[in-house]
PDB file of C-alpha atoms in Angstrom:
ATOM      1  CA  MET P 280     242.866 117.499  33.877  1.00 86.00           C
ATOM      2  CA  GLY P 281     238.976 117.282  35.222  1.00 86.00           C
ATOM      3  CA  GLN P 282     238.776 114.256  33.491  1.00 92.00           C
ATOM      4  CA  ILE P 283     241.770 112.640  35.361  1.00 92.00           C
ATOM      5  CA  ILE P 284     240.400 113.867  38.762  1.00 92.00           C
ATOM      6  CA  LEU P 285     236.877 112.014  37.958  1.00 93.00           C
ATOM      7  CA  GLY P 286     238.995 108.778  37.034  1.00 93.00           C
ATOM      8  CA  ILE P 287     240.487 108.826  40.039  1.00 94.00           C
ATOM      9  CA  VAL P 288     237.490 109.417  42.055  1.00 94.00           C
ATOM     10  CA  LEU P 289     235.299 106.884  40.339  1.00 96.00           C
ATOM     11  CA  PHE P 290     238.294 104.239  40.983  1.00 96.00           C
ATOM     12  CA  ALA P 291     238.587 105.163  44.457  1.00 96.00           C
ATOM     13  CA  LEU P 292     234.799 104.753  44.926  1.00 96.00           C
ATOM     14  CA  VAL P 293     234.791 101.234  43.063  1.00 96.00           C
ATOM     15  CA  THR P 294     237.536 100.087  45.226  1.00 96.00           C
ATOM     16  CA  ALA P 295     235.897 101.393  48.600  1.00 96.00           C
ATOM     17  CA  VAL P 296     232.604  99.524  47.347  1.00 96.00           C
ATOM     18  CA  LEU P 297     234.534  96.146  46.603  1.00 95.00           C
ATOM     19  CA  TYR P 298     236.294  96.502  50.063  1.00 95.00           C
ATOM     20  CA  VAL P 299     233.220  96.773  51.886  1.00 95.00           C
ATOM     21  CA  TRP P 300     231.406  94.059  50.249  1.00 91.00           C
ATOM     22  CA  GLY P 301     234.424  91.576  50.669  1.00 87.00           C
ATOM     23  CA  LEU P 302     234.625  92.776  54.362  1.00 91.00           C
ATOM     24  CA  LYS P 303     230.929  91.863  54.767  1.00 89.00           C
ATOM     25  CA  LYS P 304     231.533  88.722  52.983  1.00 84.00           C
ATOM     26  CA  SER P 305     234.453  87.435  55.086  1.00 83.00           C
ATOM     27  CA  MET P 306     232.049  88.608  58.480  1.00 88.00           C
ATOM     28  CA  THR P 307     229.324  86.104  57.511  1.00 85.00           C
ATOM     29  CA  GLN P 308     231.279  83.347  55.863  1.00 87.00           C
ATOM     30  CA  GLN P 309     230.838  81.028  58.959  1.00 87.00           C
ATOM     31  CA  GLU P 310     227.307  81.452  59.023  1.00 90.00           C
ATOM     32  CA  ASP P 311     226.997  80.984  55.104  1.00 89.00           C
ATOM     33  CA  LEU P 312     228.921  77.860  55.431  1.00 90.00           C
ATOM     34  CA  ASP P 313     226.951  76.220  58.277  1.00 91.00           C
ATOM     35  CA  ARG P 314     223.650  77.079  55.979  1.00 92.00           C
ATOM     36  CA  ALA P 315     225.358  75.391  53.025  1.00 92.00           C
ATOM     37  CA  LEU P 316     226.131  72.432  55.252  1.00 93.00           C
ATOM     38  CA  LEU P 317     222.742  71.964  56.389  1.00 94.00           C
ATOM     39  CA  ARG P 318     220.982  72.412  53.052  1.00 94.00           C
ATOM     40  CA  LYS P 319     223.293  69.818  51.568  1.00 94.00           C
ATOM     41  CA  SER P 320     222.899  67.254  54.289  1.00 94.00           C
ATOM     42  CA  ALA P 321     218.966  67.751  54.445  1.00 94.00           C
ATOM     43  CA  GLU P 322     219.177  67.174  50.738  1.00 93.00           C
ATOM     44  CA  ARG P 323     220.976  63.939  51.306  1.00 93.00           C
ATOM     45  CA  VAL P 324     218.379  62.777  53.790  1.00 93.00           C
ATOM     46  CA  ASN P 325     215.430  63.731  51.487  1.00 93.00           C
ATOM     47  CA  ARG P 326     217.079  61.849  48.833  1.00 93.00           C
ATOM     48  CA  TYR P 327     217.120  58.461  51.104  1.00 94.00           C
ATOM     49  CA  LEU P 328     213.530  59.168  52.286  1.00 92.00           C
ATOM     50  CA  LYS P 329     212.203  59.245  48.551  1.00 93.00           C
ATOM     51  CA  ALA P 330     213.402  55.690  48.681  1.00 93.00           C
ATOM     52  CA  HIS P 331     212.566  54.764  52.371  1.00 91.00           C
ATOM     53  CA  ASP P 332     209.605  55.399  54.197  1.00 90.00           C
ATOM     54  CA  THR P 333     211.337  56.552  57.614  1.00 91.00           C
ATOM     55  CA  ILE P 334     214.857  57.307  59.018  1.00 92.00           C
ATOM     56  CA  ASP P 335     216.220  57.288  62.636  1.00 90.00           C
ATOM     57  CA  ARG P 336     218.763  59.583  64.445  1.00 90.00           C
ATOM     58  CA  ALA P 337     221.468  56.819  64.089  1.00 91.00           C
ATOM     59  CA  GLU P 338     220.633  56.182  60.212  1.00 92.00           C
ATOM     60  CA  MET P 339     220.811  60.068  59.700  1.00 93.00           C
ATOM     61  CA  ALA P 340     224.039  60.448  61.470  1.00 92.00           C
ATOM     62  CA  ARG P 341     225.594  57.683  59.280  1.00 93.00           C
ATOM     63  CA  LEU P 342     224.100  59.296  56.208  1.00 92.00           C
ATOM     64  CA  VAL P 343     225.510  62.955  56.655  1.00 92.00           C
ATOM     65  CA  GLU P 344     228.740  61.803  58.132  1.00 91.00           C
ATOM     66  CA  GLY P 345     231.609  63.207  55.720  1.00 89.00           C
ATOM     67  CA  VAL P 346     229.288  65.499  54.175  1.00 90.00           C
ATOM     68  CA  ARG P 347     231.316  68.767  52.847  1.00 92.00           C
ATOM     69  CA  ALA P 348     230.171  71.766  51.794  1.00 90.00           C
ATOM     70  CA  GLY P 349     232.027  75.098  50.344  1.00 84.00           C
ATOM     71  CA  LEU P 350     231.254  78.344  49.002  1.00 81.00           C
ATOM     72  CA  PHE P 351     232.316  79.247  45.590  1.00 81.00           C
ATOM     73  CA  TRP P 352     233.847  82.199  45.972  1.00 75.00           C
ATOM     74  CA  SER P 353     235.999  80.990  48.917  1.00 77.00           C
ATOM     75  CA  ARG P 354     238.540  78.199  49.642  1.00 83.00           C
ATOM     76  CA  SER P 355     237.069  77.370  53.043  1.00 83.00           C
ATOM     77  CA  ARG P 356     234.977  74.265  53.670  1.00 86.00           C
ATOM     78  CA  ALA P 357     232.992  72.813  56.146  1.00 86.00           C
ATOM     79  CA  GLY P 358     232.209  69.261  56.758  1.00 87.00           C
ATOM     80  CA  VAL P 359     230.476  66.908  59.260  1.00 89.00           C
ATOM     81  CA  ARG P 360     233.108  65.164  61.475  1.00 89.00           C
ATOM     82  CA  ASP P 361     230.576  63.419  64.049  1.00 88.00           C
ATOM     83  CA  GLY P 362     227.406  62.947  62.508  1.00 86.00           C
ATOM     84  CA  LYS P 363     225.840  62.195  66.191  1.00 90.00           C
ATOM     85  CA  LYS P 364     226.549  65.799  67.408  1.00 92.00           C
ATOM     86  CA  PHE P 365     225.120  67.285  63.896  1.00 92.00           C
ATOM     87  CA  VAL P 366     221.954  65.423  63.772  1.00 92.00           C
ATOM     88  CA  PRO P 367     220.065  67.544  66.355  1.00 93.00           C
ATOM     89  CA  GLU P 368     220.598  70.595  64.463  1.00 93.00           C
ATOM     90  CA  LEU P 369     219.775  68.839  61.234  1.00 93.00           C
ATOM     91  CA  ILE P 370     216.518  67.738  62.473  1.00 93.00           C
ATOM     92  CA  GLU P 371     215.824  71.127  63.656  1.00 92.00           C
ATOM     93  CA  TYR P 372     216.634  72.546  60.403  1.00 93.00           C
ATOM     94  CA  MET P 373     214.411  70.142  58.638  1.00 93.00           C
ATOM     95  CA  THR P 374     211.444  70.525  60.651  1.00 91.00           C
ATOM     96  CA  GLU P 375     211.366  74.418  60.588  1.00 91.00           C
ATOM     97  CA  ARG P 376     211.370  74.268  57.149  1.00 93.00           C
ATOM     98  CA  GLN P 377     208.524  71.612  57.052  1.00 91.00           C
ATOM     99  CA  LEU P 378     210.837  69.022  55.211  1.00 91.00           C
ATOM    100  CA  LEU P 379     210.632  66.015  58.155  1.00 91.00           C
ATOM    101  CA  GLU P 380     208.146  65.235  60.602  1.00 89.00           C
ATOM    102  CA  GLU P 381     208.358  62.938  63.861  1.00 87.00           C
ATOM    103  CA  VAL P 382     206.338  59.810  63.433  1.00 87.00           C
ATOM    104  CA  SER P 383     207.400  58.013  66.554  1.00 86.00           C
ATOM    105  CA  ARG P 384     210.081  58.664  69.170  1.00 85.00           C
ATOM    106  CA  GLY P 385     213.130  59.252  67.187  1.00 83.00           C
ATOM    107  CA  ARG P 386     211.555  58.159  63.822  1.00 90.00           C
ATOM    108  CA  TYR P 387     211.292  60.637  61.075  1.00 91.00           C
ATOM    109  CA  ARG P 388     209.671  60.641  57.624  1.00 90.00           C
ATOM    110  CA  ARG P 389     209.164  63.450  54.771  1.00 89.00           C
ATOM    111  CA  LYS P 390     206.355  65.672  55.501  1.00 82.00           C
ATOM    112  CA  PRO P 391     203.460  65.252  52.870  1.00 77.00           C
TER     113      PRO P 391
END
């Protein structure tokens, strides 16, 4: 009898932990998607800059247009529809991580 009660208590404990973990994941899902989209777009710009010296905002907007990112545990996806609106956020993200530096007004290059 004690073994059955212990099994029920352990099952309830595991169920509660999994529920809280899933709830936390669903609450932070949009932020995780945004970070994944920024990371994927930055990788695309970085690949472009390996072959070219500089990039401007218009080229960057054209380059990241249509980039999509998702999380492996979710069906939800985030994508760039309007590159011109997304580029300022991407530039801020890349300069904060010291991946990009401004050469002249509106022109950027990889940080050495």
